[in-house]
Amino acid sequence: MLVRGGGTGQAHHRTPEESLSREDKRIVGTDIATVEFGWPVGMPTCRPLASRRGLLEVRSSLTQNRIARVLFCIHQGQMVLLHGFIKKTQRTPENDLDLAVKRQKEVEGGKAAK
């Protein structure tokens, strides 16, 4: 399975607390590669989001007891990365889910940059 970004080409501006260390980037990248090359992959690395049909998450345990999620969908046999964030609560915030769903619709509707 191939991986591609699902954004519209617009830049996302990170605040300093959202920046990932080199080690955390390695962890997230390794988890994404595990899903990409080992598909289908289940828990604890990957799971579908029951509340959003067609949306899945890569689950990463970072340094300093933090948790990261990368939301993605499968479109035309490709893993499309839609949105990544650091979890601060047990529930995934609605605004993060809404953003991923919006980007998923853009990808599936052919509006996203390829």
JSON list of C-alpha atoms in Angstrom, two decimals:
[
{"chain": "A", "resi": 1, "resn": "MET", "atom": "CA", "xyz": [0.00, 0.00, 0.00]},
{"chain": "A", "resi": 2, "resn": "LEU", "atom": "CA", "xyz": [1.31, 3.48, -0.84]},
{"chain": "A", "resi": 3, "resn": "VAL", "atom": "CA", "xyz": [1.13, 6.43, 1.54]},
{"chain": "A", "resi": 4, "resn": "ARG", "atom": "CA", "xyz": [0.28, 9.99, 0.57]},
{"chain": "A", "resi": 5, "resn": "GLY", "atom": "CA", "xyz": [-0.80, 13.12, 2.37]},
{"chain": "A", "resi": 6, "resn": "GLY", "atom": "CA", "xyz": [-4.42, 14.10, 2.08]},
{"chain": "A", "resi": 7, "resn": "GLY", "atom": "CA", "xyz": [-4.19, 17.82, 2.65]},
{"chain": "A", "resi": 8, "resn": "THR", "atom": "CA", "xyz": [-5.13, 20.50, 0.19]},
{"chain": "A", "resi": 9, "resn": "GLY", "atom": "CA", "xyz": [-1.61, 21.89, 0.06]},
{"chain": "A", "resi": 10, "resn": "GLN", "atom": "CA", "xyz": [-2.33, 24.54, 2.69]},
{"chain": "A", "resi": 11, "resn": "ALA", "atom": "CA", "xyz": [0.36, 24.91, 5.32]},
{"chain": "A", "resi": 12, "resn": "HIS", "atom": "CA", "xyz": [-0.35, 23.93, 8.90]},
{"chain": "A", "resi": 13, "resn": "HIS", "atom": "CA", "xyz": [1.30, 26.18, 11.46]},
{"chain": "A", "resi": 14, "resn": "ARG", "atom": "CA", "xyz": [2.55, 24.35, 14.52]},
{"chain": "A", "resi": 15, "resn": "THR", "atom": "CA", "xyz": [3.04, 25.95, 17.89]},
{"chain": "A", "resi": 16, "resn": "PRO", "atom": "CA", "xyz": [6.25, 25.03, 19.79]},
{"chain": "A", "resi": 17, "resn": "GLU", "atom": "CA", "xyz": [4.42, 22.60, 22.07]},
{"chain": "A", "resi": 18, "resn": "GLU", "atom": "CA", "xyz": [3.13, 20.71, 19.02]},
{"chain": "A", "resi": 19, "resn": "SER", "atom": "CA", "xyz": [6.63, 20.16, 17.63]},
{"chain": "A", "resi": 20, "resn": "LEU", "atom": "CA", "xyz": [7.94, 16.63, 17.89]},
{"chain": "A", "resi": 21, "resn": "SER", "atom": "CA", "xyz": [11.44, 15.65, 18.94]},
{"chain": "A", "resi": 22, "resn": "ARG", "atom": "CA", "xyz": [13.57, 13.64, 16.57]},
{"chain": "A", "resi": 23, "resn": "GLU", "atom": "CA", "xyz": [12.84, 10.49, 18.60]},
{"chain": "A", "resi": 24, "resn": "ASP", "atom": "CA", "xyz": [9.08, 11.15, 18.56]},
{"chain": "A", "resi": 25, "resn": "LYS", "atom": "CA", "xyz": [9.17, 11.68, 14.78]},
{"chain": "A", "resi": 26, "resn": "ARG", "atom": "CA", "xyz": [10.97, 8.34, 14.44]},
{"chain": "A", "resi": 27, "resn": "ILE", "atom": "CA", "xyz": [8.33, 6.60, 16.55]},
{"chain": "A", "resi": 28, "resn": "VAL", "atom": "CA", "xyz": [5.43, 8.05, 14.52]},
{"chain": "A", "resi": 29, "resn": "GLY", "atom": "CA", "xyz": [7.18, 7.29, 11.22]},
{"chain": "A", "resi": 30, "resn": "THR", "atom": "CA", "xyz": [7.88, 3.71, 12.27]},
{"chain": "A", "resi": 31, "resn": "ASP", "atom": "CA", "xyz": [4.25, 3.21, 13.29]},
{"chain": "A", "resi": 32, "resn": "ILE", "atom": "CA", "xyz": [3.01, 4.62, 9.97]},
{"chain": "A", "resi": 33, "resn": "ALA", "atom": "CA", "xyz": [5.43, 2.31, 8.10]},
{"chain": "A", "resi": 34, "resn": "THR", "atom": "CA", "xyz": [4.20, -0.65, 10.15]},
{"chain": "A", "resi": 35, "resn": "VAL", "atom": "CA", "xyz": [0.65, 0.04, 8.98]},
{"chain": "A", "resi": 36, "resn": "GLU", "atom": "CA", "xyz": [1.72, 0.81, 5.40]},
{"chain": "A", "resi": 37, "resn": "PHE", "atom": "CA", "xyz": [3.82, -2.32, 4.87]},
{"chain": "A", "resi": 38, "resn": "GLY", "atom": "CA", "xyz": [1.96, -4.69, 7.19]},
{"chain": "A", "resi": 39, "resn": "TRP", "atom": "CA", "xyz": [-1.62, -3.89, 6.15]},
{"chain": "A", "resi": 40, "resn": "PRO", "atom": "CA", "xyz": [-3.97, -5.01, 7.56]},
{"chain": "A", "resi": 41, "resn": "VAL", "atom": "CA", "xyz": [-2.70, -4.18, 11.04]},
{"chain": "A", "resi": 42, "resn": "GLY", "atom": "CA", "xyz": [-4.77, -4.12, 14.21]},
{"chain": "A", "resi": 43, "resn": "MET", "atom": "CA", "xyz": [-4.36, -3.03, 17.79]},
{"chain": "A", "resi": 44, "resn": "PRO", "atom": "CA", "xyz": [-2.32, -1.66, 19.41]},
{"chain": "A", "resi": 45, "resn": "THR", "atom": "CA", "xyz": [-0.83, 0.13, 16.35]},
{"chain": "A", "resi": 46, "resn": "CYS", "atom": "CA", "xyz": [-3.96, 0.78, 14.31]},
{"chain": "A", "resi": 47, "resn": "ARG", "atom": "CA", "xyz": [-7.71, 0.76, 14.72]},
{"chain": "A", "resi": 48, "resn": "PRO", "atom": "CA", "xyz": [-10.81, 2.03, 12.92]},
{"chain": "A", "resi": 49, "resn": "LEU", "atom": "CA", "xyz": [-12.74, 4.88, 14.52]},
{"chain": "A", "resi": 50, "resn": "ALA", "atom": "CA", "xyz": [-16.22, 3.60, 15.23]},
{"chain": "A", "resi": 51, "resn": "SER", "atom": "CA", "xyz": [-17.71, 7.09, 15.24]},
{"chain": "A", "resi": 52, "resn": "ARG", "atom": "CA", "xyz": [-16.40, 7.95, 11.76]},
{"chain": "A", "resi": 53, "resn": "ARG", "atom": "CA", "xyz": [-16.96, 5.40, 9.00]},
{"chain": "A", "resi": 54, "resn": "GLY", "atom": "CA", "xyz": [-13.87, 4.87, 6.86]},
{"chain": "A", "resi": 55, "resn": "LEU", "atom": "CA", "xyz": [-11.53, 6.74, 9.22]},
{"chain": "A", "resi": 56, "resn": "LEU", "atom": "CA", "xyz": [-8.71, 4.90, 10.96]},
{"chain": "A", "resi": 57, "resn": "GLU", "atom": "CA", "xyz": [-5.95, 5.92, 13.34]},
{"chain": "A", "resi": 58, "resn": "VAL", "atom": "CA", "xyz": [-2.27, 5.08, 13.75]},
{"chain": "A", "resi": 59, "resn": "ARG", "atom": "CA", "xyz": [-1.59, 4.96, 17.48]},
{"chain": "A", "resi": 60, "resn": "SER", "atom": "CA", "xyz": [1.86, 6.00, 18.74]},
{"chain": "A", "resi": 61, "resn": "SER", "atom": "CA", "xyz": [3.25, 6.09, 22.27]},
{"chain": "A", "resi": 62, "resn": "LEU", "atom": "CA", "xyz": [5.77, 8.91, 22.43]},
{"chain": "A", "resi": 63, "resn": "THR", "atom": "CA", "xyz": [8.44, 9.91, 24.89]},
{"chain": "A", "resi": 64, "resn": "GLN", "atom": "CA", "xyz": [7.49, 11.75, 28.09]},
{"chain": "A", "resi": 65, "resn": "ASN", "atom": "CA", "xyz": [4.28, 9.67, 28.41]},
{"chain": "A", "resi": 66, "resn": "ARG", "atom": "CA", "xyz": [2.59, 11.39, 25.47]},
{"chain": "A", "resi": 67, "resn": "ILE", "atom": "CA", "xyz": [0.32, 9.82, 22.88]},
{"chain": "A", "resi": 68, "resn": "ALA", "atom": "CA", "xyz": [0.09, 10.76, 19.20]},
{"chain": "A", "resi": 69, "resn": "ARG", "atom": "CA", "xyz": [-2.54, 9.86, 16.65]},
{"chain": "A", "resi": 70, "resn": "VAL", "atom": "CA", "xyz": [-2.43, 10.08, 12.86]},
{"chain": "A", "resi": 71, "resn": "LEU", "atom": "CA", "xyz": [-5.88, 9.83, 11.30]},
{"chain": "A", "resi": 72, "resn": "PHE", "atom": "CA", "xyz": [-6.03, 8.29, 7.83]},
{"chain": "A", "resi": 73, "resn": "CYS", "atom": "CA", "xyz": [-8.29, 6.65, 5.27]},
{"chain": "A", "resi": 74, "resn": "ILE", "atom": "CA", "xyz": [-7.74, 4.12, 2.51]},
{"chain": "A", "resi": 75, "resn": "HIS", "atom": "CA", "xyz": [-8.52, 5.57, -0.92]},
{"chain": "A", "resi": 76, "resn": "GLN", "atom": "CA", "xyz": [-7.87, 3.72, -4.17]},
{"chain": "A", "resi": 77, "resn": "GLY", "atom": "CA", "xyz": [-5.51, 1.32, -2.40]},
{"chain": "A", "resi": 78, "resn": "GLN", "atom": "CA", "xyz": [-3.49, 4.10, -0.80]},
{"chain": "A", "resi": 79, "resn": "MET", "atom": "CA", "xyz": [-3.10, 5.05, 2.84]},
{"chain": "A", "resi": 80, "resn": "VAL", "atom": "CA", "xyz": [-3.97, 8.76, 2.89]},
{"chain": "A", "resi": 81, "resn": "LEU", "atom": "CA", "xyz": [-2.70, 10.63, 5.96]},
{"chain": "A", "resi": 82, "resn": "LEU", "atom": "CA", "xyz": [-5.31, 13.22, 6.92]},
{"chain": "A", "resi": 83, "resn": "HIS", "atom": "CA", "xyz": [-4.42, 14.71, 10.30]},
{"chain": "A", "resi": 84, "resn": "GLY", "atom": "CA", "xyz": [-1.98, 14.14, 13.15]},
{"chain": "A", "resi": 85, "resn": "PHE", "atom": "CA", "xyz": [-2.06, 15.43, 16.71]},
{"chain": "A", "resi": 86, "resn": "ILE", "atom": "CA", "xyz": [-0.94, 14.83, 20.29]},
{"chain": "A", "resi": 87, "resn": "LYS", "atom": "CA", "xyz": [-3.73, 13.47, 22.47]},
{"chain": "A", "resi": 88, "resn": "LYS", "atom": "CA", "xyz": [-4.36, 15.46, 25.61]},
{"chain": "A", "resi": 89, "resn": "THR", "atom": "CA", "xyz": [-7.57, 13.73, 26.72]},
{"chain": "A", "resi": 90, "resn": "GLN", "atom": "CA", "xyz": [-8.89, 10.18, 26.54]},
{"chain": "A", "resi": 91, "resn": "ARG", "atom": "CA", "xyz": [-11.47, 11.11, 23.91]},
{"chain": "A", "resi": 92, "resn": "THR", "atom": "CA", "xyz": [-10.39, 12.33, 20.49]},
{"chain": "A", "resi": 93, "resn": "PRO", "atom": "CA", "xyz": [-11.47, 15.97, 20.22]},
{"chain": "A", "resi": 94, "resn": "GLU", "atom": "CA", "xyz": [-14.34, 16.61, 17.81]},
{"chain": "A", "resi": 95, "resn": "ASN", "atom": "CA", "xyz": [-12.43, 19.36, 15.99]},
{"chain": "A", "resi": 96, "resn": "ASP", "atom": "CA", "xyz": [-9.63, 16.89, 15.14]},
{"chain": "A", "resi": 97, "resn": "LEU", "atom": "CA", "xyz": [-12.17, 14.34, 13.91]},
{"chain": "A", "resi": 98, "resn": "ASP", "atom": "CA", "xyz": [-14.05, 16.97, 11.91]},
{"chain": "A", "resi": 99, "resn": "LEU", "atom": "CA", "xyz": [-10.86, 18.16, 10.22]},
{"chain": "A", "resi": 100, "resn": "ALA", "atom": "CA", "xyz": [-9.92, 14.59, 9.23]},
{"chain": "A", "resi": 101, "resn": "VAL", "atom": "CA", "xyz": [-13.44, 13.94, 7.88]},
{"chain": "A", "resi": 102, "resn": "LYS", "atom": "CA", "xyz": [-13.31, 17.19, 5.88]},
{"chain": "A", "resi": 103, "resn": "ARG", "atom": "CA", "xyz": [-9.98, 16.19, 4.34]},
{"chain": "A", "resi": 104, "resn": "GLN", "atom": "CA", "xyz": [-11.27, 12.66, 3.71]},
{"chain": "A", "resi": 105, "resn": "LYS", "atom": "CA", "xyz": [-14.22, 14.08, 1.75]},
{"chain": "A", "resi": 106, "resn": "GLU", "atom": "CA", "xyz": [-11.83, 16.28, -0.26]},
{"chain": "A", "resi": 107, "resn": "VAL", "atom": "CA", "xyz": [-9.70, 13.23, -1.12]},
{"chain": "A", "resi": 108, "resn": "GLU", "atom": "CA", "xyz": [-12.67, 11.07, -2.04]},
{"chain": "A", "resi": 109, "resn": "GLY", "atom": "CA", "xyz": [-14.25, 13.91, -4.02]},
{"chain": "A", "resi": 110, "resn": "GLY", "atom": "CA", "xyz": [-11.02, 14.51, -5.95]},
{"chain": "A", "resi": 111, "resn": "LYS", "atom": "CA", "xyz": [-10.48, 18.03, -4.59]},
{"chain": "A", "resi": 112, "resn": "ALA", "atom": "CA", "xyz": [-7.22, 17.35, -2.73]},
{"chain": "A", "resi": 113, "resn": "ALA", "atom": "CA", "xyz": [-3.81, 17.85, -4.29]},
{"chain": "A", "resi": 114, "resn": "LYS", "atom": "CA", "xyz": [-2.37, 14.58, -5.54]}
]
